[in-house]
XYZ file of N, CA, C and O in Angstrom:
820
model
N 137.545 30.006 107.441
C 137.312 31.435 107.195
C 137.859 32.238 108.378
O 137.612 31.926 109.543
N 138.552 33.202 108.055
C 139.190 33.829 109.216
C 138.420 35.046 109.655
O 137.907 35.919 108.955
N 138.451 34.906 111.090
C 137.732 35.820 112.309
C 138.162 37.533 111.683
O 139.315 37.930 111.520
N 137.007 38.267 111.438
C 137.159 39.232 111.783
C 137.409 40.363 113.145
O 136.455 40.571 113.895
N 138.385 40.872 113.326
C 138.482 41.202 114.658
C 137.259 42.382 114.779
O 136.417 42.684 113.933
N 137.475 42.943 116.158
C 136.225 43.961 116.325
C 137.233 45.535 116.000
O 136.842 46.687 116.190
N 138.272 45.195 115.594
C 139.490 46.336 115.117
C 139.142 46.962 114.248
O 138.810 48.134 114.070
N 139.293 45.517 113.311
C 139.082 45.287 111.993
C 137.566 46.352 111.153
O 137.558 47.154 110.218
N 136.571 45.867 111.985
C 135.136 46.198 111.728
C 135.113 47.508 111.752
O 134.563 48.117 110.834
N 135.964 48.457 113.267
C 135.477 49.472 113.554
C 136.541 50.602 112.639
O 136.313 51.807 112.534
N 137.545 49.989 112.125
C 138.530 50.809 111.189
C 137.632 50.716 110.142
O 137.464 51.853 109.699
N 136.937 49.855 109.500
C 136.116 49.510 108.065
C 134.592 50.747 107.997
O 134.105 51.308 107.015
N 134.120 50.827 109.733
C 133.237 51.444 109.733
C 133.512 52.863 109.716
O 132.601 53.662 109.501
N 134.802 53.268 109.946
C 135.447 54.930 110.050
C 135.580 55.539 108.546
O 135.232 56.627 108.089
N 136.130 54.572 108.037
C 136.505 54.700 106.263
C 135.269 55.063 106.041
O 134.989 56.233 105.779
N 134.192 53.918 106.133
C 132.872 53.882 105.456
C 132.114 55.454 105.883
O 131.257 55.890 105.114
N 132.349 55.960 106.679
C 131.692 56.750 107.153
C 132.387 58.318 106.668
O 131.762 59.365 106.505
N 134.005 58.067 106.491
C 134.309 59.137 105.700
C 134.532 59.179 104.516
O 135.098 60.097 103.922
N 133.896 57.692 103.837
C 134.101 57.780 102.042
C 132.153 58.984 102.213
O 131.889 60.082 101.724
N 131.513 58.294 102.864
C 130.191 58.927 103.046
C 130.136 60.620 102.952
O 129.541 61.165 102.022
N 130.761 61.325 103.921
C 131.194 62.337 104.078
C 131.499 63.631 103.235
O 131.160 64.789 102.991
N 132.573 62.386 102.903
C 133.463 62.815 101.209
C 132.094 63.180 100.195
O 131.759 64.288 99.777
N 131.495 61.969 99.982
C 130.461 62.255 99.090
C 129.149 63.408 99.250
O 128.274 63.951 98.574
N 129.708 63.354 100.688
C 128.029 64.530 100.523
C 128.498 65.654 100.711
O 127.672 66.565 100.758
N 129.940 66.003 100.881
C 130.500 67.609 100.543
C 130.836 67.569 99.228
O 131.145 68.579 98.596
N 130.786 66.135 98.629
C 131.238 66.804 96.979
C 130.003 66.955 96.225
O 129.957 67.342 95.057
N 128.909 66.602 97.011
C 127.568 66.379 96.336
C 127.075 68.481 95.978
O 127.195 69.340 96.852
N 126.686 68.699 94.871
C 126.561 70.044 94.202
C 125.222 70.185 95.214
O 124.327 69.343 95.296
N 125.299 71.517 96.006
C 124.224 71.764 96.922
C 122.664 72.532 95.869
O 122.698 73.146 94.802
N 121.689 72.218 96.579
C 120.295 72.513 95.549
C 120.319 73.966 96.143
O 120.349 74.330 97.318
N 120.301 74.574 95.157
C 120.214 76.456 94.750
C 118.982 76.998 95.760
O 118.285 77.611 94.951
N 118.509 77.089 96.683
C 116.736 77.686 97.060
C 116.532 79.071 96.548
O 117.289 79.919 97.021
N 115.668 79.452 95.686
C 115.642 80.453 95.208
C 114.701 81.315 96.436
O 113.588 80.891 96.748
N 115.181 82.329 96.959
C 113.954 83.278 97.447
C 113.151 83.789 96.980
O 113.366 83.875 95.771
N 111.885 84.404 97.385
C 110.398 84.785 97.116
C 111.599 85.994 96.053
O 111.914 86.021 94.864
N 111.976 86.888 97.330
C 112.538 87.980 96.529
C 113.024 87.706 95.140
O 112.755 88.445 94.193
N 113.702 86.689 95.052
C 114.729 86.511 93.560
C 113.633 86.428 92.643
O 113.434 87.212 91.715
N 112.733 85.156 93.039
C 111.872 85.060 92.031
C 111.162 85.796 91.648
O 110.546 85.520 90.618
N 110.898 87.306 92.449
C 109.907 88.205 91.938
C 110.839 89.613 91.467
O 110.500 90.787 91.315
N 112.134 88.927 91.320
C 113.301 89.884 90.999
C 112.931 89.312 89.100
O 112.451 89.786 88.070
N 113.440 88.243 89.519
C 113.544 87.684 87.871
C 112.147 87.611 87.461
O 112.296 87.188 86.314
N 110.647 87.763 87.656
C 109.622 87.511 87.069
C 109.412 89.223 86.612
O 108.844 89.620 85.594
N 109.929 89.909 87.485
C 109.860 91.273 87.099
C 110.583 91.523 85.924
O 109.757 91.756 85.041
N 111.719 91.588 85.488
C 112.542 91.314 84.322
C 112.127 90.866 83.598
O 112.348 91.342 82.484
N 111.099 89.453 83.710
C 110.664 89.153 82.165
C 109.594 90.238 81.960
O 109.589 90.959 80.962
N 108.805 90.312 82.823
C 107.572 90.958 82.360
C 107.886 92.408 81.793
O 107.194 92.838 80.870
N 108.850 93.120 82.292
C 110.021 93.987 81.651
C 109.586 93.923 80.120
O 108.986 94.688 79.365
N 110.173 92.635 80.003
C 110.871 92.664 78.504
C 109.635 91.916 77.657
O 109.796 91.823 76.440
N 108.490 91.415 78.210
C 107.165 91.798 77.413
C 105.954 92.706 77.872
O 104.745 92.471 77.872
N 106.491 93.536 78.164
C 105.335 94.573 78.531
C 104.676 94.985 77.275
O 103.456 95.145 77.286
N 105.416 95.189 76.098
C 104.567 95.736 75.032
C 103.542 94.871 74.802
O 102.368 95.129 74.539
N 104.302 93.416 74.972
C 102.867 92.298 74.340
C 101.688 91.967 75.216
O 100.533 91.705 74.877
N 102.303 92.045 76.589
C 101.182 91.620 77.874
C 100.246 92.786 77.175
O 100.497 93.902 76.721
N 98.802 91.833 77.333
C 97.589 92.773 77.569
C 96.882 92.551 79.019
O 96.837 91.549 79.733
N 96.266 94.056 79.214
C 95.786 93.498 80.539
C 94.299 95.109 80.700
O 94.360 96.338 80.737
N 93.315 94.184 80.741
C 91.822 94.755 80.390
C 91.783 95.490 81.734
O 92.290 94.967 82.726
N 91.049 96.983 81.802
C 90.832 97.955 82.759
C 89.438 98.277 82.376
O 88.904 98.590 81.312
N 88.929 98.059 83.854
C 87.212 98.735 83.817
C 87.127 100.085 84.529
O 88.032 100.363 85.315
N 86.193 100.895 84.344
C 85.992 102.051 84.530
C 84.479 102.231 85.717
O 83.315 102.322 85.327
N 84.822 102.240 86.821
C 83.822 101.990 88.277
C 83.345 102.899 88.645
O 82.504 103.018 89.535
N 83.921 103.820 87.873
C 83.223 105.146 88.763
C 82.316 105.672 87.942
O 81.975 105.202 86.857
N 81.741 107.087 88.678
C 80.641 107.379 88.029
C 80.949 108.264 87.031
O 80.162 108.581 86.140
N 82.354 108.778 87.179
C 82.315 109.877 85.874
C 83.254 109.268 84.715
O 83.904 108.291 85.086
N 83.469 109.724 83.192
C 84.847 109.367 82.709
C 85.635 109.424 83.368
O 85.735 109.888 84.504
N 86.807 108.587 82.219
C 88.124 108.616 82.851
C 89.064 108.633 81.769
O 88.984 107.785 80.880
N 90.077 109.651 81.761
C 90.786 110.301 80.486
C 92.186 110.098 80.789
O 92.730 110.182 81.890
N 92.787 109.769 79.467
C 94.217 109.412 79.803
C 94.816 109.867 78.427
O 94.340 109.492 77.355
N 95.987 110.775 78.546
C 96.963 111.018 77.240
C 97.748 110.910 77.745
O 97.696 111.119 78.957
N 99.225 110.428 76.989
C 100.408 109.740 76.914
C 101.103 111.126 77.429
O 100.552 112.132 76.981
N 102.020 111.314 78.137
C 102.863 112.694 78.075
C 104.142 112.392 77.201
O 104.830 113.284 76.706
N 104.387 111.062 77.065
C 105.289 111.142 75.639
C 104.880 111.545 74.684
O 105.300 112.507 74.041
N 104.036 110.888 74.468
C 103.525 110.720 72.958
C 102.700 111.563 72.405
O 102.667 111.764 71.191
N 101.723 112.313 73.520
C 100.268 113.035 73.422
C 99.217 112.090 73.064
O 98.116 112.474 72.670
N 99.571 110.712 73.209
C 98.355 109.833 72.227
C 97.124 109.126 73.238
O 97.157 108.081 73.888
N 96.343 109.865 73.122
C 94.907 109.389 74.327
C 94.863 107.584 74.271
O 94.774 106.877 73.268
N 94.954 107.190 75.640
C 95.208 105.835 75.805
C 93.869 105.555 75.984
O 93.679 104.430 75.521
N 92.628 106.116 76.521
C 91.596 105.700 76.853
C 90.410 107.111 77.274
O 90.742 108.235 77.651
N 89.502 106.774 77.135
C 88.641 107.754 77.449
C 87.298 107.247 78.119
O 86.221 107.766 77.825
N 87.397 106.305 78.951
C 86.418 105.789 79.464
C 85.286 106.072 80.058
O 85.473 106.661 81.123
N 83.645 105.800 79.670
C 82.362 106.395 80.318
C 82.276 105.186 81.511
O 82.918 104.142 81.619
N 81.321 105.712 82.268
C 81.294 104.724 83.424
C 80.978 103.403 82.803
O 80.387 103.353 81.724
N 81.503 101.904 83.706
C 81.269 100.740 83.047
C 81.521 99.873 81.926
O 81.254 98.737 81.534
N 82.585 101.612 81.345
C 83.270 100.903 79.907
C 84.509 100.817 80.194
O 85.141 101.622 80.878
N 85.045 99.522 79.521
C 86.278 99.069 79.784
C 87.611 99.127 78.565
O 87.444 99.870 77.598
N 88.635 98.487 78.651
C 89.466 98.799 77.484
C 90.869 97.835 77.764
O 91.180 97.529 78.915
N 91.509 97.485 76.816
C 92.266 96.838 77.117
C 94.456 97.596 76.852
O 95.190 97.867 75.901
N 94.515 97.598 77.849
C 96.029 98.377 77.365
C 97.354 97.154 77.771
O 97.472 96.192 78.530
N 98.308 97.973 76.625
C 99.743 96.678 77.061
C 100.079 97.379 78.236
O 99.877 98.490 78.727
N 100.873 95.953 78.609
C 101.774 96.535 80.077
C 102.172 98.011 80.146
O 101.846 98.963 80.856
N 102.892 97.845 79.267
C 103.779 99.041 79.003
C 103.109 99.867 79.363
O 103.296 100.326 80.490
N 101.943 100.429 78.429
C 100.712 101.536 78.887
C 100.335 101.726 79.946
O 100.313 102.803 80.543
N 99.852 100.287 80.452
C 99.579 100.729 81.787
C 100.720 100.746 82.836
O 100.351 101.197 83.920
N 102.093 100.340 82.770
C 102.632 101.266 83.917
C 102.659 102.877 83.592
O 102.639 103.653 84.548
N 102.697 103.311 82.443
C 102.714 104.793 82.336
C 101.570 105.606 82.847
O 101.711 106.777 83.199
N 100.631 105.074 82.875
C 99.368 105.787 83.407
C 99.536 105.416 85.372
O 99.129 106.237 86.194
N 100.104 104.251 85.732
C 100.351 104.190 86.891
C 101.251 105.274 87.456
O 101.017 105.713 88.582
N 102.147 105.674 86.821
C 103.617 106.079 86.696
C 102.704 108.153 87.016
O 102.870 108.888 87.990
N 102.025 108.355 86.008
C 101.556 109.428 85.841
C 100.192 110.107 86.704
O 99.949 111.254 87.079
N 99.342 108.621 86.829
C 98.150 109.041 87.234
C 97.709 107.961 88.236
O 96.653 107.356 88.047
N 98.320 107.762 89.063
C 98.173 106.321 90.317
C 96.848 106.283 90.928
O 96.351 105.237 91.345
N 96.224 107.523 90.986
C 94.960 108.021 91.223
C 93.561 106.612 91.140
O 92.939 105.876 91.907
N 93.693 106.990 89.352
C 92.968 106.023 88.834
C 92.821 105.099 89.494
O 91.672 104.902 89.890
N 93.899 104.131 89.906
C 93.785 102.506 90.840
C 93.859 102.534 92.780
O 93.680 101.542 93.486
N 94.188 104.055 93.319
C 94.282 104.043 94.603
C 92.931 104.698 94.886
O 92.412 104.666 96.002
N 92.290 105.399 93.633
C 90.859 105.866 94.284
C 89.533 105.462 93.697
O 88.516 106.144 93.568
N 89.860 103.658 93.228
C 88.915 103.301 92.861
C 88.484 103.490 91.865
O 87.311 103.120 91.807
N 88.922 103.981 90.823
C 88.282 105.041 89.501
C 88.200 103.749 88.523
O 87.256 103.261 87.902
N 89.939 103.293 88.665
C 89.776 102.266 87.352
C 90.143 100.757 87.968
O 90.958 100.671 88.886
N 89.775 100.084 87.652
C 90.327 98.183 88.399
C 90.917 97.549 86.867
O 90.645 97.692 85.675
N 91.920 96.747 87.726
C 92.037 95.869 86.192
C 91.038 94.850 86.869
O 90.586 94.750 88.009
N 90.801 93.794 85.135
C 89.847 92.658 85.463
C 90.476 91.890 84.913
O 89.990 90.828 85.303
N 91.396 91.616 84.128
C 91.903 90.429 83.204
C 92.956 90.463 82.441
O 92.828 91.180 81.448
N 93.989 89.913 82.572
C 95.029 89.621 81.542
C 95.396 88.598 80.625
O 95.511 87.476 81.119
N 95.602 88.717 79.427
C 95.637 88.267 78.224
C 96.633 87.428 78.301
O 97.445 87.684 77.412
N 96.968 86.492 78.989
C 98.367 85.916 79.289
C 98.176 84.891 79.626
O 97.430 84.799 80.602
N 98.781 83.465 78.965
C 98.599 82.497 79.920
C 99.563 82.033 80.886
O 99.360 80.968 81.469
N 100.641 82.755 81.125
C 101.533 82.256 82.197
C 101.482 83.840 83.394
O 102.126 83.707 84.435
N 100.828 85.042 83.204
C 100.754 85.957 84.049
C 99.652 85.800 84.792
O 98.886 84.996 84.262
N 99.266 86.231 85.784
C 98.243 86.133 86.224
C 97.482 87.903 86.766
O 97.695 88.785 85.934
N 96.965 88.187 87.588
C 96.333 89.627 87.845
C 97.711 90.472 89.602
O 98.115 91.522 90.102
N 97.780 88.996 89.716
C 98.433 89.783 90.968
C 99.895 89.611 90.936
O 100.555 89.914 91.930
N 100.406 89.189 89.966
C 101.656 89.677 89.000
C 101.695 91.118 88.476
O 102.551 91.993 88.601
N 100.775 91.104 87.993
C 100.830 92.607 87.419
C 100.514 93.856 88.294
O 100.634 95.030 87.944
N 100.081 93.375 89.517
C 99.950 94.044 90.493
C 101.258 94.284 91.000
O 101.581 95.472 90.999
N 102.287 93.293 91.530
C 103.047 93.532 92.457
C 104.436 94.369 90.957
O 105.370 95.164 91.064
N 103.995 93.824 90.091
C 104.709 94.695 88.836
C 104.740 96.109 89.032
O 105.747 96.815 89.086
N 103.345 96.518 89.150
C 103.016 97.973 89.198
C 103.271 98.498 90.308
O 103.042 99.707 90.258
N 103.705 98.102 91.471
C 103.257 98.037 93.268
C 101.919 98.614 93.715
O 101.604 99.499 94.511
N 101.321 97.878 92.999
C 99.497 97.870 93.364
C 99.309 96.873 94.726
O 98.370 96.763 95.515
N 100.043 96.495 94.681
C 99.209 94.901 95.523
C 99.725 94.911 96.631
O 99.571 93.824 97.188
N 100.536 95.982 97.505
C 100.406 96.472 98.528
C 99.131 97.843 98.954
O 98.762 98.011 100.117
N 98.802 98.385 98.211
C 97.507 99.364 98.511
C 96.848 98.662 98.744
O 96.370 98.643 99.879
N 96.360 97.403 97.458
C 95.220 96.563 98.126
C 94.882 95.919 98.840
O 93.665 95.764 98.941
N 95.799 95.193 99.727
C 96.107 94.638 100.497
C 95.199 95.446 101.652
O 94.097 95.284 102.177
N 96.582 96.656 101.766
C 96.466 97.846 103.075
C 95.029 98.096 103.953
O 94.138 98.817 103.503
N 94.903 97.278 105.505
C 93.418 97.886 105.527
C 92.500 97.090 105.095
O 91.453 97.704 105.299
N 92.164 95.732 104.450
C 91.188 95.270 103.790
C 90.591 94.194 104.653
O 89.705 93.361 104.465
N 91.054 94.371 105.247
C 91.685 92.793 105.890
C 89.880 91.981 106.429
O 89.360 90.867 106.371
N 89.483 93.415 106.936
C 87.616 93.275 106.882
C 87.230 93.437 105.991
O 86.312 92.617 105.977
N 87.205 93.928 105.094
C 86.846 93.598 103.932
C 86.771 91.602 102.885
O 85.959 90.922 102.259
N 88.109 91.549 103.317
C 88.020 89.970 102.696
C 86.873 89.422 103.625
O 85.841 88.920 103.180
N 87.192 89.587 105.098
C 86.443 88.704 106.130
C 84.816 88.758 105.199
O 84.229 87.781 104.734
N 84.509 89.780 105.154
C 83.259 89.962 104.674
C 82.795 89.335 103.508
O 81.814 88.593 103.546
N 83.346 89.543 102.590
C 83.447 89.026 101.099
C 83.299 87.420 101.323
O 82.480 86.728 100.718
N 84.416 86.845 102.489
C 84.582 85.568 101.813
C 83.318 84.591 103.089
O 82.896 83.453 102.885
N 83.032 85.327 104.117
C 82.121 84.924 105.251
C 80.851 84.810 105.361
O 80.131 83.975 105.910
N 80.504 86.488 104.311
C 79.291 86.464 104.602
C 78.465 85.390 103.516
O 79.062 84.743 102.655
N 76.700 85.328 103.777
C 75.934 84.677 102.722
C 75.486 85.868 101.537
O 75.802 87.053 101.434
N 74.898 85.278 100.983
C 74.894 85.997 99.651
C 74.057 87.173 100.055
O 74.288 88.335 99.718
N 72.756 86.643 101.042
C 71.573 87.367 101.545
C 72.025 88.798 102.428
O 71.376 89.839 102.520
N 73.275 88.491 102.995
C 73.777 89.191 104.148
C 75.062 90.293 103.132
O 75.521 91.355 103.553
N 75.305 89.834 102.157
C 76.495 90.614 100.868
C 75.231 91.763 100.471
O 75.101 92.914 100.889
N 74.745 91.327 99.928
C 73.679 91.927 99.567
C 72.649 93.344 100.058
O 72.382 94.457 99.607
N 72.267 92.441 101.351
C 71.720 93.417 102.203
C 72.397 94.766 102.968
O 71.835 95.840 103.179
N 73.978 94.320 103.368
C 74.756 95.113 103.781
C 74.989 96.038 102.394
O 74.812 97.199 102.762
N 75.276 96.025 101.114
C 76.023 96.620 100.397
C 75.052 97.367 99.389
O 75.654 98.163 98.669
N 73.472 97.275 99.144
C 72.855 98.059 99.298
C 72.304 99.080 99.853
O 71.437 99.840 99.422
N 73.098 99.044 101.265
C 72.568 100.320 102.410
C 74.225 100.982 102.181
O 74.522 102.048 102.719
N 74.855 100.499 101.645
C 76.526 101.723 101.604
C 76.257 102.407 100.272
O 75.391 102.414 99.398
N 77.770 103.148 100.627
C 77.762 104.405 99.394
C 78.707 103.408 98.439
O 79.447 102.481 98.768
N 78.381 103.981 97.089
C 79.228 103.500 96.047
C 80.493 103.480 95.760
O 81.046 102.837 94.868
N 81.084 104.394 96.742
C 82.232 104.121 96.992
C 83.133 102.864 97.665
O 84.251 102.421 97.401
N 81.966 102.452 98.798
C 82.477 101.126 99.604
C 82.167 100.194 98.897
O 82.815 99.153 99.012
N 80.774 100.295 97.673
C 81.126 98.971 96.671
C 81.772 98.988 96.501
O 82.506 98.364 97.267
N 82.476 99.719 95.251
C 83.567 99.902 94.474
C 84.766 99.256 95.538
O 84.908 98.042 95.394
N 85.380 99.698 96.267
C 86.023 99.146 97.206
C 86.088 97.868 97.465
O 87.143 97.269 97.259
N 84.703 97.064 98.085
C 84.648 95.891 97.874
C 84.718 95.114 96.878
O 85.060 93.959 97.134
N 84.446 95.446 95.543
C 84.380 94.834 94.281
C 85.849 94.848 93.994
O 86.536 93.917 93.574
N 86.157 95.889 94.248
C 87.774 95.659 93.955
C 88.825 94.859 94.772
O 89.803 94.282 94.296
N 88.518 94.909 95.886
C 89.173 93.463 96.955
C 88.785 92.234 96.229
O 89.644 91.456 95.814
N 87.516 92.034 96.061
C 86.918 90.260 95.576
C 87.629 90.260 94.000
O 88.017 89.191 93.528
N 87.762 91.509 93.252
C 88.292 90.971 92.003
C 90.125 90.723 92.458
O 90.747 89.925 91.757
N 90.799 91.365 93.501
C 92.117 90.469 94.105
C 91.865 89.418 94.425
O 92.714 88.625 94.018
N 91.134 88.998 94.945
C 91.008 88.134 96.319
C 90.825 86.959 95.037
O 91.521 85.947 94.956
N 89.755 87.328 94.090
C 89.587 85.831 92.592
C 91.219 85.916 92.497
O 92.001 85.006 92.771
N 91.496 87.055 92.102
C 93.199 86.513 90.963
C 94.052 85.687 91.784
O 94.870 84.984 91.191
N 93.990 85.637 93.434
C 94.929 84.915 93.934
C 95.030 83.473 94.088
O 95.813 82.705 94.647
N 93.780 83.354 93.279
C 93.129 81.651 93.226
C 93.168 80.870 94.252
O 93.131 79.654 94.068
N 93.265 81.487 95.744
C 93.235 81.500 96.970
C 91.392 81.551 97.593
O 91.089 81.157 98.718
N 90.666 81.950 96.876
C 88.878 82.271 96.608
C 88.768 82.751 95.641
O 89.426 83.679 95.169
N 87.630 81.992 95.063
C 86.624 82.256 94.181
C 85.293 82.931 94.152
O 84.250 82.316 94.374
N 85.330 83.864 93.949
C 84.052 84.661 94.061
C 82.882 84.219 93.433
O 83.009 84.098 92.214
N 81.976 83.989 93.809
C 80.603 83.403 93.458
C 80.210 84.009 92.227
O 80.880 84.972 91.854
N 79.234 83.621 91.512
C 78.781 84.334 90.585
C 77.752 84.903 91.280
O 77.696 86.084 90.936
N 76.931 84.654 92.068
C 75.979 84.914 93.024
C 75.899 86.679 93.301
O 75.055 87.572 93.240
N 78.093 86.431 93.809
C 78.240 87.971 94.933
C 78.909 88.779 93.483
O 78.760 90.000 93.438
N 79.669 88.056 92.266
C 79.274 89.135 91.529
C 78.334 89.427 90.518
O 78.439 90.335 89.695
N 77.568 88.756 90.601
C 76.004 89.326 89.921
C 75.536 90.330 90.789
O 74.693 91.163 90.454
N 76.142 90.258 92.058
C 74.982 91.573 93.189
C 75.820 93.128 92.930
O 75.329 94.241 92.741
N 77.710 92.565 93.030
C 78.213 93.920 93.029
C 77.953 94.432 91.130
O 77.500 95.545 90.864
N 78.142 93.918 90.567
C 77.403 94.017 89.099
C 76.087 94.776 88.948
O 75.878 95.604 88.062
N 75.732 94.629 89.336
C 74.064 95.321 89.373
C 73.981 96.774 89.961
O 73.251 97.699 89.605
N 74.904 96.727 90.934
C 74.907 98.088 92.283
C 75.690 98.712 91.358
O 75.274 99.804 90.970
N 77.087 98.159 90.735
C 77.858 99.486 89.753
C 77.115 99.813 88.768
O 77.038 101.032 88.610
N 76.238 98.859 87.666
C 75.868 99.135 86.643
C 76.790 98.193 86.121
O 77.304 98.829 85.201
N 77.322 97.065 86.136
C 78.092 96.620 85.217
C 77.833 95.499 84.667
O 76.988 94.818 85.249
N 78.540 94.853 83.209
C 77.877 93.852 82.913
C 78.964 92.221 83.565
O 78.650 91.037 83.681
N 79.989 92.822 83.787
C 81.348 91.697 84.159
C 82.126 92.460 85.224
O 82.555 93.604 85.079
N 82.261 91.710 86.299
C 83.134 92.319 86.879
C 84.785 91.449 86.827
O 85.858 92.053 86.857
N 84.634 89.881 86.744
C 85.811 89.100 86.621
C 85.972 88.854 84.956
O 85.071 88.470 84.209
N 87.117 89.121 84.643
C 87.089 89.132 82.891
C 87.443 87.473 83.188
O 87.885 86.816 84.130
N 86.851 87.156 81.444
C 86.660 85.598 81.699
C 87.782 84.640 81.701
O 87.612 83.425 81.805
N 89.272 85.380 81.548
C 90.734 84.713 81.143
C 90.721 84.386 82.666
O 91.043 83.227 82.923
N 90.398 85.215 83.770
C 90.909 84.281 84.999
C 89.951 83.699 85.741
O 90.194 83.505 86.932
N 88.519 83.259 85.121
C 88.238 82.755 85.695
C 88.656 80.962 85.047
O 88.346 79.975 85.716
């Protein structure tokens, strides 16, 4: 059997190393989609089912809450305190679009969407809700997700109904991000202080 030289080996190992080469620049590189793209293209679909998305709105405050179409003239809702209603996407960006009020001053929260591939903070960053809520809360979560039930409780009976409302509306983000789960505990307490009978609609929990 004839001697391989050490020539021999190290010419065999150069090839080998640029047939290698060869192959991994011809190899088709994997696409990484960014956050951005994907919330480029999730926006687009939801686009193009907004009529069908449903997505349920409760009414937190203490007075009605009245809504007519300025297209259409057609009253989307007329809500008494604690009563809720369910509108398509569509609807509700127009009332966002018209009356932003409603969701930056606490008036109306969504609780639930009718969807099984959307979730609540989709439809948030749809609407650009889910930077307000965010904005500022940041003690707020601490609280929500830290304190005991005894200490939720005790603190949020001595505030105004406004800082419930506030808080109830962080913990119903804070559930959709499936990041925490809100007790039934802490919303049986903010439940009671609004007058309400649900504060998490039951699709996300």
């Amino acid at each position: 059997m004839a001697r391989v030289s050490k020539a021999d080996l190290e010419k065999k190992k150069a090839e080998e190393q640029t047939e290698t080469q060869t192959v991994e620049e011809t190899k088709p590189k994997t696409k990484t989609v960014s956050r951005r793209q994907q919330f480029k293209e999730k926006k687009i679909e939801l686009r193009k089912q907004a009529s069908e998305i449903q997505v349920e709105v409760l009414n937190i405050s203490d007075g009605n809450a009245y809504f007519v179409s300025r297209k259409t003239g057609i009253p989307y809702f007329d809500l008494s305190p604690s009563e809720d209603t369910v509108l398509t996407l569509d609807e509700l960006e127009e009332v966002v679009r018209d009356a932003k009020g409603f969701f930056t001053k606490d008036v109306l929260v969504m609780t639930d969407v009718y969807n099984e591939k959307y979730n609540l903070v989709d439809i948030m960053e749809y609407l650009k809700l889910k930077d307000y809520d965010k904005a500022g809360y940041d003690y707020l979560e601490e609280f929500i997700v830290d304190s005991s039930d005894a200490e939720f409780k005790s603190k949020l009976e001595n505030e105004s109904r406004d800082y419930v409302k506030r808080i109830a509306c962080k913990a119903i983000y804070l559930d959709a991000t499936e990041e925490y789960i809100l007790p039934r505990s802490k919303e049986t307490i903010l439940c009671n202080l609004l007058g309400l009978q649900l504060l998490i609609g039951e699709n996300e929990r």
